[in-house]
Amino acid sequence: EVQLVESGGGLVQPGGSLRLSCAASGFTFSSYWMSWVRQAPGKGLEWVASIKQDGSEKYYVDSVKGRFTISRDNAENSLYLQMNSLRAEDTAVYYCARDRIDATGLYYFDQWGQGSLVTVSS
Amino acid sequence: EIVMTQSPATLSVSPGERATLSCRASQSVSSNLAWYQQKPGQAPRLLIYGASTRATGIPARFSGGGSGTEFTLTITSLQSEDFAVYYCQQYNNWPPRTFGQGTKLEIK
């Protein structure tokens, strides 16, 4: 069974930093692109970042570029999101998601973790 | 950036009836569209990918259609567990991958 378990969320002051982790199991982690998707309280879903299997390609939504860093450790089956210079608008539940390739060679999110809440407030 | 627009924002339907949800893309995404279901306090769940292919374990009462810029998610014979928020998402042109704002399907 595929499992994605996020951790590391919590309350942080504006301008502060936080590192989220996602522990993966039940599949060959190193074979998949992985992503982070967030959801502000009462709002919709927003893609945040994605990373290729070997970490050689990374992509971010414009609002987090230069502040967030996605990374992975395939030996530990883990995905990370380092979040710096946090703002109130970064407050959200952050989901770890597995990317699945379809017949056209493009990717959708086929498995999701339960999420980790990040609250940015003074 | 491709903007995804879902309609209606809220849809009220009685159990046992059919619900049709719409999703429009600001430019063609071919058939590279997915639908997700989200219940309160839960993570999203993949329902449909490739615009019309049901994900593993998804009941046949869920069906997706459309291509290009216009898409639909149809749920026939609504069950109590189907009342939730539904999101469409394009993965044709990225970054960024973009979601619609969601349609809340509520019990009438």
Short mmCIF file of C-alpha atoms in Angstrom, two decimals:
data_model
loop_
_atom_site.label_atom_id
_atom_site.label_comp_id
_atom_site.label_asym_id
_atom_site.label_seq_id
_atom_site.Cartn_x
_atom_site.Cartn_y
_atom_site.Cartn_z
CA GLU A 1 0.00 0.00 0.00
CA VAL A 2 1.28 3.42 -0.97
CA GLN A 3 1.76 5.72 2.02
CA LEU A 4 2.86 9.33 2.14
CA VAL A 5 3.23 10.80 5.62
CA GLU A 6 4.02 14.48 6.10
CA SER A 7 5.58 15.99 9.19
CA GLY A 8 7.26 19.19 10.32
CA GLY A 9 4.37 21.64 10.23
CA GLY A 10 3.56 24.06 13.02
CA LEU A 11 3.32 27.68 14.05
CA VAL A 12 6.06 30.02 12.84
CA GLN A 13 6.46 33.79 12.91
CA PRO A 14 6.52 35.83 9.71
CA GLY A 15 10.03 35.79 8.27
CA GLY A 16 10.78 32.47 9.91
CA SER A 17 11.68 29.08 8.46
CA LEU A 18 10.27 25.59 8.55
CA ARG A 19 11.19 22.29 6.93
CA LEU A 20 8.50 19.83 5.92
CA SER A 21 9.23 16.15 5.40
CA CYS A 22 7.29 13.44 3.59
CA ALA A 23 8.06 9.79 4.29
CA ALA A 24 7.14 7.52 1.40
CA SER A 25 6.53 3.78 1.50
CA GLY A 26 4.84 1.05 -0.50
CA PHE A 27 6.41 1.98 -3.86
CA THR A 28 9.79 2.58 -5.47
CA PHE A 29 10.24 6.20 -4.43
CA SER A 30 13.24 6.82 -6.68
CA SER A 31 11.15 6.05 -9.79
CA TYR A 32 8.67 8.90 -9.37
CA TRP A 33 8.53 12.65 -9.69
CA MET A 34 7.18 14.08 -6.43
CA SER A 35 5.36 17.31 -5.61
CA TRP A 36 4.04 19.57 -2.89
CA VAL A 37 0.52 21.01 -3.12
CA ARG A 38 -0.97 23.38 -0.55
CA GLN A 39 -4.41 24.47 0.54
CA ALA A 40 -5.04 27.66 2.49
CA PRO A 41 -7.82 27.46 5.09
CA GLY A 42 -11.20 27.27 3.35
CA LYS A 43 -9.57 27.71 -0.07
CA GLY A 44 -8.72 25.58 -3.10
CA LEU A 45 -5.65 23.61 -4.08
CA GLU A 46 -2.43 25.24 -5.26
CA TRP A 47 0.56 23.42 -6.74
CA VAL A 48 3.77 24.54 -5.00
CA ALA A 49 6.75 22.59 -6.35
CA SER A 50 7.84 19.42 -8.12
CA ILE A 51 11.11 17.48 -8.32
CA LYS A 52 12.35 14.88 -10.79
CA GLN A 53 13.33 11.37 -9.77
CA ASP A 54 17.04 12.15 -9.42
CA GLY A 55 16.57 15.73 -8.21
CA SER A 56 18.05 17.20 -11.39
CA GLU A 57 14.92 19.21 -12.25
CA LYS A 58 12.87 21.32 -9.88
CA TYR A 59 9.95 23.63 -10.57
CA TYR A 60 8.14 26.15 -8.33
CA VAL A 61 5.09 28.33 -8.40
CA ASP A 62 6.16 31.96 -8.81
CA SER A 63 4.97 33.00 -5.33
CA VAL A 64 7.53 30.76 -3.58
CA LYS A 65 10.51 31.04 -5.93
CA GLY A 66 13.62 32.09 -4.05
CA ARG A 67 12.03 31.27 -0.69
CA PHE A 68 11.16 27.55 -0.85
CA THR A 69 13.41 24.65 -1.85
CA ILE A 70 12.19 21.18 -2.75
CA SER A 71 14.60 18.27 -2.30
CA ARG A 72 14.61 14.52 -1.86
CA ASP A 73 16.67 11.70 -0.41
CA ASN A 74 16.04 8.54 -2.39
CA ALA A 75 18.06 6.43 0.04
CA GLU A 76 15.70 7.52 2.82
CA ASN A 77 12.54 7.51 0.65
CA SER A 78 11.89 11.06 1.74
CA LEU A 79 10.75 14.33 0.18
CA TYR A 80 11.40 17.72 1.74
CA LEU A 81 10.26 21.31 1.47
CA GLN A 82 12.49 23.94 3.05
CA MET A 83 10.45 27.09 3.56
CA ASN A 84 12.23 30.36 4.34
CA SER A 85 11.06 33.97 4.68
CA LEU A 86 7.58 32.72 5.47
CA ARG A 87 4.60 35.04 5.04
CA ALA A 88 1.08 34.98 6.41
CA GLU A 89 -0.16 33.99 2.95
CA ASP A 90 1.89 30.77 3.15
CA THR A 91 -0.46 29.54 5.88
CA ALA A 92 -1.93 26.30 4.53
CA VAL A 93 -2.09 22.55 4.75
CA TYR A 94 0.82 21.22 2.71
CA TYR A 95 0.29 17.92 0.92
CA CYS A 96 2.96 15.64 -0.43
CA ALA A 97 1.83 14.06 -3.72
CA ARG A 98 3.18 11.41 -6.04
CA ASP A 99 3.32 12.19 -9.75
CA ARG A 100 2.10 9.52 -12.13
CA ILE A 101 2.94 9.51 -15.83
CA ASP A 102 0.14 8.95 -18.31
CA ALA A 103 0.14 7.69 -21.91
CA THR A 104 1.10 11.12 -23.23
CA GLY A 105 4.18 11.33 -21.01
CA LEU A 106 2.69 13.96 -18.77
CA TYR A 107 2.11 13.88 -15.03
CA TYR A 108 -0.88 14.02 -12.71
CA PHE A 109 -1.10 13.48 -8.92
CA ASP A 110 -2.19 9.93 -8.16
CA GLN A 111 -1.41 9.58 -4.45
CA TRP A 112 -1.61 12.17 -1.67
CA GLY A 113 -0.50 12.34 1.93
CA GLN A 114 -2.79 13.53 4.72
CA GLY A 115 -1.14 16.92 4.91
CA SER A 116 0.77 19.04 7.41
CA LEU A 117 -0.54 22.38 8.65
CA VAL A 118 1.76 25.37 8.51
CA THR A 119 0.58 28.51 10.29
CA VAL A 120 2.49 31.75 9.82
CA SER A 121 1.48 34.25 12.46
CA SER A 122 2.94 36.52 15.11
CA GLU B 1 -0.47 30.38 -17.04
CA ILE B 2 -3.58 28.34 -17.85
CA VAL B 3 -6.58 29.40 -15.79
CA MET B 4 -9.10 26.70 -14.90
CA THR B 5 -12.67 27.80 -14.18
CA GLN B 6 -15.22 25.46 -12.61
CA SER B 7 -18.98 25.87 -12.58
CA PRO B 8 -21.14 26.03 -10.70
CA ALA B 9 -19.46 26.93 -7.41
CA THR B 10 -22.11 24.94 -5.54
CA LEU B 11 -24.40 22.26 -6.92
CA SER B 12 -27.37 20.94 -4.96
CA VAL B 13 -28.58 17.51 -6.03
CA SER B 14 -30.72 14.83 -4.41
CA PRO B 15 -29.33 11.38 -3.67
CA GLY B 16 -29.97 8.99 -6.53
CA GLU B 17 -29.95 11.73 -9.14
CA ARG B 18 -27.27 12.77 -11.63
CA ALA B 19 -24.76 15.59 -11.15
CA THR B 20 -22.81 17.27 -13.93
CA LEU B 21 -19.85 19.48 -13.05
CA SER B 22 -18.06 21.68 -15.58
CA CYS B 23 -14.48 22.81 -15.99
CA ARG B 24 -13.15 25.22 -18.57
CA ALA B 25 -9.52 25.94 -19.47
CA SER B 26 -8.34 29.33 -20.68
CA GLN B 27 -6.49 27.58 -23.51
CA SER B 28 -6.40 24.04 -24.85
CA VAL B 29 -5.04 21.39 -22.51
CA SER B 30 -5.80 18.56 -24.94
CA SER B 31 -6.99 15.67 -22.75
CA ASN B 32 -4.46 16.31 -20.00
CA LEU B 33 -6.99 16.97 -17.29
CA ALA B 34 -7.60 15.30 -13.95
CA TRP B 35 -10.49 15.41 -11.46
CA TYR B 36 -10.08 15.07 -7.70
CA GLN B 37 -12.57 14.59 -4.89
CA GLN B 38 -11.99 16.10 -1.46
CA LYS B 39 -14.07 15.47 1.65
CA PRO B 40 -13.83 17.67 4.76
CA GLY B 41 -10.62 17.09 6.69
CA GLN B 42 -9.27 14.67 4.09
CA ALA B 43 -6.68 14.77 1.36
CA PRO B 44 -7.79 14.99 -2.26
CA ARG B 45 -8.38 11.71 -4.05
CA LEU B 46 -7.75 11.13 -7.76
CA LEU B 47 -10.92 10.23 -9.64
CA ILE B 48 -10.19 10.77 -13.34
CA TYR B 49 -7.09 11.37 -15.45
CA GLY B 50 -6.64 11.83 -19.17
CA ALA B 51 -10.02 13.60 -19.05
CA SER B 52 -11.96 10.33 -19.10
CA THR B 53 -10.00 7.45 -17.53
CA ARG B 54 -11.14 6.39 -14.10
CA ALA B 55 -8.42 5.89 -11.52
CA THR B 56 -8.03 2.53 -9.81
CA GLY B 57 -10.95 1.70 -7.54
CA ILE B 58 -13.21 4.53 -8.71
CA PRO B 59 -16.82 3.42 -9.25
CA ALA B 60 -18.29 3.39 -12.74
CA ARG B 61 -20.89 6.01 -11.75
CA PHE B 62 -18.08 8.58 -12.13
CA SER B 63 -17.32 9.54 -15.73
CA GLY B 64 -15.29 12.30 -17.31
CA GLY B 65 -15.58 13.83 -20.73
CA GLY B 66 -14.37 16.60 -22.97
CA SER B 67 -11.12 17.77 -24.54
CA GLY B 68 -9.44 21.01 -25.45
CA THR B 69 -10.99 23.64 -23.21
CA GLU B 70 -14.31 22.16 -22.07
CA PHE B 71 -14.64 19.26 -19.65
CA THR B 72 -17.32 17.61 -17.56
CA LEU B 73 -17.46 15.26 -14.61
CA THR B 74 -20.71 13.32 -14.38
CA ILE B 75 -21.79 11.35 -11.36
CA THR B 76 -24.85 9.19 -11.87
CA SER B 77 -27.05 7.83 -9.12
CA LEU B 78 -25.48 9.98 -6.38
CA GLN B 79 -24.58 8.20 -3.17
CA SER B 80 -24.24 9.87 0.23
CA GLU B 81 -20.46 9.48 0.10
CA ASP B 82 -20.26 11.46 -3.16
CA PHE B 83 -21.13 14.78 -1.55
CA ALA B 84 -17.82 16.58 -1.44
CA VAL B 85 -15.76 19.23 -3.22
CA TYR B 86 -14.46 18.41 -6.70
CA TYR B 87 -11.44 19.99 -8.37
CA CYS B 88 -10.25 19.83 -11.95
CA GLN B 89 -6.55 20.26 -12.74
CA GLN B 90 -4.64 20.63 -15.98
CA TYR B 91 -1.25 19.05 -16.46
CA ASN B 92 -0.72 19.83 -20.13
CA ASN B 93 1.36 22.99 -19.78
CA TRP B 94 3.45 23.44 -16.67
CA PRO B 95 4.83 25.01 -14.66
CA PRO B 96 2.57 25.91 -13.13
CA ARG B 97 0.10 23.06 -12.80
CA THR B 98 -3.22 24.73 -12.14
CA PHE B 99 -6.44 23.75 -10.41
CA GLY B 100 -9.95 25.03 -10.74
CA GLN B 101 -11.43 26.74 -7.70
CA GLY B 102 -13.63 23.74 -6.93
CA THR B 103 -17.31 22.79 -7.07
CA LYS B 104 -19.05 21.89 -3.85
CA LEU B 105 -21.60 19.13 -4.39
CA GLU B 106 -24.18 19.29 -1.64
CA ILE B 107 -27.29 17.36 -0.72
CA LYS B 108 -30.53 18.94 -1.88
#
